[in-house]
Every structure is written in C-alpha cells, then in structure tokens.
XYZ file of C-alpha atoms in Angstrom:
376
model
C 0.000 0.000 0.000
C 2.847 2.376 0.828
C 4.323 1.779 -2.617
C 0.992 2.531 -4.310
C 0.567 5.770 -2.352
C 4.137 6.812 -3.128
C 3.492 6.177 -6.822
C 0.165 8.068 -6.762
C 1.593 11.121 -4.982
C 4.685 11.294 -7.163
C 5.965 14.853 -7.012
C 6.904 14.898 -10.669
C 3.264 14.390 -11.608
C 1.622 16.757 -9.167
C 4.095 19.612 -8.753
C 6.423 21.796 -10.845
C 10.023 20.639 -11.076
C 11.304 23.163 -8.549
C 8.639 22.338 -5.909
C 8.378 19.342 -3.546
C 5.781 18.193 -1.036
C 8.151 19.341 1.698
C 7.727 22.912 0.459
C 3.975 22.610 1.073
C 4.153 21.248 4.606
C 2.354 23.219 7.296
C 4.554 25.239 9.611
C 3.950 27.471 12.596
C 4.152 30.504 10.355
C 2.013 29.307 7.430
C -0.489 26.661 6.364
C -0.732 25.058 2.937
C -3.402 22.849 1.324
C -3.142 19.236 2.465
C -4.713 16.335 0.577
C -6.254 14.937 3.757
C -8.277 18.151 4.126
C -10.487 16.922 1.290
C -11.862 14.132 3.479
C -13.741 16.803 5.422
C -16.004 17.225 2.399
C -17.764 13.878 2.888
C -19.297 14.430 6.353
C -19.938 18.055 5.435
C -21.750 16.981 2.244
C -24.092 14.899 4.397
C -24.622 17.871 6.706
C -25.406 20.123 3.735
C -27.938 17.585 2.472
C -29.628 17.477 5.895
C -29.620 21.290 6.069
C -31.276 21.298 2.674
C -34.075 18.998 3.869
C -34.713 21.226 6.885
C -34.550 24.383 4.756
C -36.986 23.091 2.158
C -39.469 21.876 4.757
C -39.474 24.747 7.245
C -38.405 27.764 5.192
C -38.925 27.204 1.459
C -42.289 25.445 1.726
C -43.955 28.144 3.903
C -42.572 30.805 1.544
C -43.985 28.937 -1.445
C -47.400 28.568 0.136
C -47.356 32.246 1.082
C -46.655 33.100 -2.561
C -49.567 30.891 -3.660
C -47.363 28.356 -5.432
C -49.424 25.403 -6.598
C -49.040 22.568 -4.093
C -50.899 19.882 -6.006
C -49.079 17.682 -8.473
C -50.304 16.706 -11.935
C -53.760 15.171 -12.189
C -53.747 11.436 -11.589
C -54.691 9.067 -14.360
C -57.910 7.086 -14.119
C -57.182 3.769 -12.306
C -56.957 0.891 -14.748
C -55.253 -2.385 -13.848
C -54.405 -3.427 -17.409
C -52.877 -0.125 -18.458
C -51.038 0.133 -15.136
C -49.499 -3.291 -15.715
C -48.317 -2.264 -19.179
C -46.949 1.010 -17.814
C -45.003 -0.503 -14.914
C -43.890 -3.825 -16.415
C -43.525 -3.269 -20.156
C -43.279 0.278 -21.453
C -44.211 3.852 -20.627
C -44.326 4.714 -24.339
C -46.462 2.115 -26.169
C -46.104 1.961 -29.922
C -49.002 1.954 -32.413
C -49.316 -1.833 -32.478
C -49.629 -2.047 -28.704
C -52.034 0.882 -28.599
C -54.319 -0.837 -31.081
C -54.214 -4.050 -29.042
C -55.079 -2.198 -25.839
C -57.837 -0.322 -27.657
C -59.513 -3.602 -28.654
C -58.985 -5.161 -25.231
C -60.400 -2.217 -23.257
C -62.884 -0.944 -25.822
C -61.253 2.483 -25.596
C -60.250 4.590 -28.560
C -56.510 4.951 -29.192
C -56.462 8.643 -28.349
C -57.889 7.979 -24.878
C -55.188 5.395 -24.216
C -52.490 7.796 -25.384
C -53.931 10.429 -23.065
C -53.932 7.959 -20.160
C -50.235 7.184 -20.657
C -49.409 10.906 -20.836
C -51.235 11.544 -17.597
C -49.631 8.517 -15.964
C -46.165 9.767 -16.922
C -46.977 13.246 -15.657
C -48.223 11.715 -12.432
C -44.622 10.817 -11.555
C -43.409 14.368 -12.087
C -42.869 16.608 -9.049
C -45.313 19.325 -8.108
C -44.576 22.991 -8.650
C -44.186 23.327 -4.886
C -41.398 20.722 -4.866
C -39.607 22.454 -7.718
C -39.914 25.848 -6.024
C -38.402 24.491 -2.798
C -35.451 22.990 -4.661
C -34.799 26.209 -6.574
C -35.058 28.324 -3.419
C -32.481 26.124 -1.681
C -30.059 26.420 -4.589
C -30.680 30.155 -4.927
C -29.943 30.665 -1.223
C -26.764 28.604 -1.304
C -25.419 30.180 -4.508
C -26.164 33.677 -3.215
C -24.418 32.972 0.082
C -21.325 31.298 -1.346
C -20.978 33.842 -4.164
C -21.181 36.739 -1.707
C -18.640 35.008 0.495
C -16.299 34.323 -2.429
C -16.411 37.871 -3.776
C -15.772 39.255 -0.314
C -12.302 37.767 -0.014
C -11.431 36.914 -3.640
C -9.236 39.992 -4.110
C -7.076 38.792 -1.219
C -6.193 35.538 -2.970
C -2.625 35.451 -4.253
C -0.778 33.279 -6.733
C 0.872 29.878 -6.678
C 2.692 28.574 -3.607
C 1.306 31.142 -1.194
C 0.054 30.088 2.262
C -3.580 29.024 2.475
C -5.868 31.555 4.109
C -8.537 30.185 6.495
C -11.267 31.923 4.487
C -10.153 30.241 1.281
C -9.895 26.851 2.999
C -13.495 27.210 4.224
C -14.670 28.376 0.780
C -13.080 25.401 -0.960
C -14.341 22.751 1.451
C -17.906 24.108 1.429
C -17.999 24.277 -2.381
C -16.563 20.769 -2.680
C -19.080 19.448 -0.142
C -21.957 21.080 -1.993
C -21.006 19.467 -5.300
C -20.558 16.091 -3.618
C -24.074 16.459 -2.214
C -25.378 17.358 -5.694
C -23.763 14.276 -7.208
C -25.721 12.005 -4.885
C -28.950 13.996 -4.590
C -29.185 14.273 -8.388
C -30.568 10.733 -8.454
C -33.484 11.774 -6.220
C -33.932 15.367 -7.360
C -36.172 16.588 -10.170
C -35.309 14.797 -13.402
C -33.668 16.926 -16.046
C -33.255 16.388 -19.750
C -29.486 16.886 -19.463
C -29.026 14.517 -16.514
C -25.900 12.871 -17.951
C -24.402 16.246 -18.904
C -25.015 17.637 -15.420
C -23.574 14.500 -13.833
C -20.465 14.899 -15.985
C -20.299 18.555 -14.936
C -20.433 17.614 -11.237
C -17.695 14.992 -11.640
C -15.441 17.434 -13.518
C -16.102 20.132 -10.923
C -15.263 17.849 -7.982
C -12.024 16.756 -9.670
C -11.109 20.346 -10.552
C -11.703 21.571 -7.006
C -9.689 18.674 -5.587
C -6.824 19.056 -8.075
C -6.533 22.814 -7.693
C -6.547 22.452 -3.912
C -3.891 19.735 -3.742
C -1.585 21.522 -6.204
C -2.206 24.897 -4.495
C -3.750 26.432 -7.622
C -6.371 27.919 -5.351
C -6.566 31.301 -7.072
C -7.639 29.733 -10.356
C -10.077 27.461 -8.527
C -11.630 30.302 -6.547
C -12.041 32.453 -9.670
C -13.668 29.574 -11.551
C -16.100 28.759 -8.750
C -17.082 32.387 -8.208
C -17.574 32.892 -11.941
C -19.939 29.930 -12.155
C -21.991 30.855 -9.102
C -22.741 34.340 -10.438
C -25.011 33.075 -13.235
C -26.610 30.258 -11.244
C -28.116 32.777 -8.805
C -30.119 34.391 -11.606
C -31.148 31.032 -13.042
C -32.707 29.828 -9.792
C -34.346 33.226 -9.237
C -35.917 33.023 -12.710
C -37.255 29.551 -11.945
C -38.814 30.704 -8.669
C -40.484 33.632 -10.415
C -41.819 31.241 -13.042
C -43.247 28.887 -10.404
C -44.941 31.903 -8.764
C -46.477 32.772 -12.150
C -44.654 36.103 -12.259
C -44.003 35.725 -15.961
C -42.589 39.170 -16.700
C -40.177 38.950 -13.772
C -39.215 35.430 -14.817
C -38.538 36.580 -18.377
C -36.416 39.491 -17.166
C -34.390 37.310 -14.795
C -33.902 34.655 -17.450
C -32.627 37.163 -19.997
C -30.298 38.595 -17.348
C -29.121 35.069 -16.623
C -28.515 34.421 -20.324
C -26.423 37.582 -20.634
C -24.366 36.871 -17.503
C -23.937 33.210 -18.447
C -22.676 33.924 -21.956
C -20.385 36.762 -20.870
C -18.921 34.776 -17.979
C -18.700 31.323 -19.592
C -17.895 32.254 -23.212
C -16.030 35.482 -22.524
C -14.353 35.831 -19.134
C -13.731 32.116 -18.565
C -11.824 31.360 -21.807
C -10.117 34.764 -22.158
C -9.015 35.050 -18.533
C -8.931 31.671 -16.798
C -8.166 29.368 -19.739
C -5.640 31.815 -21.149
C -3.878 32.009 -17.788
C -3.791 28.241 -17.320
C -2.860 27.255 -20.868
C -0.224 29.910 -21.573
C 0.782 32.217 -18.714
C 0.985 29.562 -16.000
C 2.796 27.206 -18.359
C 5.481 29.859 -18.928
C 5.787 30.564 -15.189
C 5.843 26.992 -13.871
C 6.969 24.906 -16.788
C 5.477 21.616 -17.903
C 4.251 19.008 -15.420
C 1.551 16.319 -15.936
C -0.940 17.554 -13.334
C -1.119 20.920 -15.069
C -2.062 19.326 -18.378
C -4.653 17.094 -16.742
C -6.071 20.147 -14.971
C -6.180 22.066 -18.263
C -7.916 19.158 -19.990
C -10.707 19.257 -17.405
C -11.014 23.027 -17.807
C -11.460 22.501 -21.562
C -14.135 19.839 -20.914
C -15.910 22.409 -18.763
C -15.730 24.897 -21.619
C -17.302 22.359 -23.987
C -20.208 22.026 -21.538
C -20.456 25.819 -21.451
C -20.824 25.897 -25.232
C -23.528 23.229 -25.155
C -25.537 25.042 -22.495
C -25.037 28.386 -24.210
C -26.645 26.943 -27.333
C -29.690 25.853 -25.317
C -29.887 29.195 -23.527
C -29.624 31.217 -26.737
C -32.376 29.067 -28.227
C -34.595 29.668 -25.191
C -33.834 33.397 -25.241
C -34.753 33.524 -28.929
C -38.071 31.904 -28.110
C -38.571 34.456 -25.342
C -38.044 37.325 -27.750
C -40.081 35.857 -30.609
C -42.981 34.577 -28.513
C -42.945 37.159 -25.777
C -42.272 34.825 -22.882
C -39.866 32.257 -21.536
C -41.583 28.905 -21.263
C -38.794 27.082 -19.475
C -35.087 26.832 -18.942
C -33.809 24.456 -21.616
C -30.456 24.165 -19.878
C -31.439 22.317 -16.756
C -35.093 21.774 -15.979
C -37.810 19.615 -17.476
C -40.915 21.557 -16.571
C -44.287 19.919 -16.213
C -46.418 21.410 -18.919
C -50.057 22.362 -18.709
C -50.388 21.340 -22.322
C -51.350 17.838 -21.304
C -54.991 16.945 -21.570
C -56.761 17.329 -18.277
C -58.755 14.163 -18.250
C -59.112 10.758 -19.801
C -62.453 10.371 -21.520
C -64.188 7.271 -20.303
C -65.336 4.801 -22.871
C -68.889 3.629 -22.899
C -67.765 0.227 -21.774
C -64.544 0.373 -19.764
C -63.858 -2.923 -18.053
C -61.155 -3.824 -15.590
C -62.161 -7.421 -15.003
C -60.462 -8.901 -18.040
C -57.385 -10.842 -16.965
C -55.926 -11.639 -20.355
C -53.021 -9.297 -20.860
C -53.274 -8.875 -24.592
C -49.866 -7.188 -24.492
C -47.513 -9.873 -25.656
C -46.654 -8.157 -28.896
C -43.590 -6.055 -29.593
C -42.238 -4.401 -26.497
C -43.020 -0.989 -27.914
C -40.236 1.083 -26.433
C -40.281 3.438 -29.411
C -42.758 4.973 -31.764
C -44.864 6.973 -29.302
C -45.513 10.348 -30.902
C -48.011 12.936 -29.801
C -48.633 16.555 -30.434
C -47.701 17.490 -26.869
C -44.995 20.066 -26.492
C -43.914 19.064 -23.027
C -40.733 17.112 -22.413
C -40.897 13.704 -20.849
C -38.595 12.604 -18.090
C -35.505 10.831 -19.281
C-alpha cells in the first residue's frame, strides 16, 4: 500500500520541477493545502444535504405557500389495472401496435389510451411546490457562497502562497456542496441533461480537488465564483416562473442568459483558460498535473458551449414569442399542455385478466402533439 501511495503522490506528476511536497508542509508561520483536508467534504456533504431537507421543509415550503405556489401535483390518471401493468412492467411509451391491441382489449379509442399514458407519466413528475423548494435552496446557497467568495477573492494570491482560512473554508464548502449534488441528483427533479449535469459535477469535484492539492487555489476560486454568479439568476428566474410572475421570470432569465454567456464564453476562456494554458505554463513549466487540470477546464468549456446553445435558443423563443416557457439548460418543466382528463369509454372494463400485451415491447414509436418534455 505504501508503494501505491508513493506512486500516486509522485511529485513529478503533481508539482512543478522546482517544488516538492516538503515545500507545502504546514509550519507554525504558514499553512498550505493538504490532501487529507479533502476528506472533510464527505461528512460536510451529508450535513449540507440534511440542512437542505430542513430548509426546504421549514423555510422554502412556507414561503412557497405564502406566494400561492401550486401545491398539487399533476392530475392522476384514471385507475386501470391493465394499463397500469403495461406502464409498470412493459413500457411507458407504447407503440401503435400495442395501442391498437389495448384499444380492442379495453374498448377504448386509441387517443384515450395515449392520453392515459401521458397523464400517468406526468403523475410521476414533481409538483410545482417541490420544484420551487429545490430552486429556493439552490438560490440561497449560490447567493451565500458567491457573496462570500467575492468578499475575499481579491485577497487571494498566486501559486505557492500560504492558504488563508477563508479560502480553505470556501473550498471545502464548495466541494461538499457538489458532492451532495452528485448524490442527490438521483433523487432530485429529473432533467433532460441529466448525464451532462452529472459529468459537470464529476469534472467540478475533480477540478476543485486538483486545484486544492496543487495549491492552484486562485484559479479554482475564480472559476467557482464565476460559475456561481449566473446560477443565482437562473434559480431566481425559476422561482419567479413557479410563482407565475411571468414578466419577472422573463427578465431574470434574460439577465441570466447575458451573464452566463459573458462569464462562460467570454471571461472564462479569455481570462482563466488563457492564464492556465499559456501564462501559467510559462511561469511553472510543464508538469503532468497541469495538463490534466487544463484538460478538465477545456471539458468544462465544452459544456459551457452546449448550455449556451440551449440558452440562446430559449432566449430567442422568449423574444419571438414574448415569454420564456422554461429553462432548456437544466429543468424539465411539467407542462399544462397535457390533456386534463381521460375520456371514459362507454364500456370500460377492468375485469379482463388476459393481458393482450404480448406483442412487440413498444419502447419506441410513441408520438403525440404534446410540447412538453418527458422525463428521461
């Protein structure tokens, strides 16, 4: 085990040629980032998750109810044992062949069965109240950590300087928050870019950890603060949308789009990437950890470009249609476009036990005129 650890923490990988781990040892006069500090993020991530649960229940929920946010979820589909069995055991998106078979078996028209499956899928979506509480928690955290980061960011120096207590706290809290997001993402509201967001969280955790261990804390702090600035406006726009304050939501979303594009496509590549790829390379020389760090920063920039495309598209819709329907970057909103009820047939029957669903599994081919996005 000692040999493996010695190989993993090889100085020639992690540090410039003129720096050793001994140079970064804590002394009575100064403290430096230590790899074991990162272990603090795991218990703190659990604490942040518990704080979130308390916040959403006792602060966000009363605020939402006071703002008249809709507490009820989507309308439930009419109980039907046969359709429920198909939905849970076979497919949530029946194809035309299966729809025709169910239509004959239940004596329902195909459109009614399609409507039932839409309502049943929507039934699993969270209520507006749940989404408001999640956005309020994220808004509060981003606002707090951004304000904290800006407050001391100008004090942060360059490479190989002692670690300030404020910066140590900032790093550990940010790392803990992203660890909590990585795990809570599986239970949070489903988003259309789930895999992209999961990749983003992994890259962010690695970047925070790498920049901390190699004492590139100035670059890390700048990157974190830059990202938090736009996320505040995004969550505020969502909350305004859930409160049905459409004009305020549109304004906040357009402000978010401007800040996002300026910060992620302007400041980030021209300042941070330029510093890491060229200026820092000239100052420190070439060492493997720097190139790995730069590769992750470039991956982050690719994600920025992808999200910017979605945001520009949503902003274009806002301008052309006069309102912002949803944030295409990160949230799958429940739409009111779904039909409100399932028309009952003249002869619905739930007593038939033959399944009549042994045809093709029907995982594809379900097309409707609905504009809402299904959960992925």
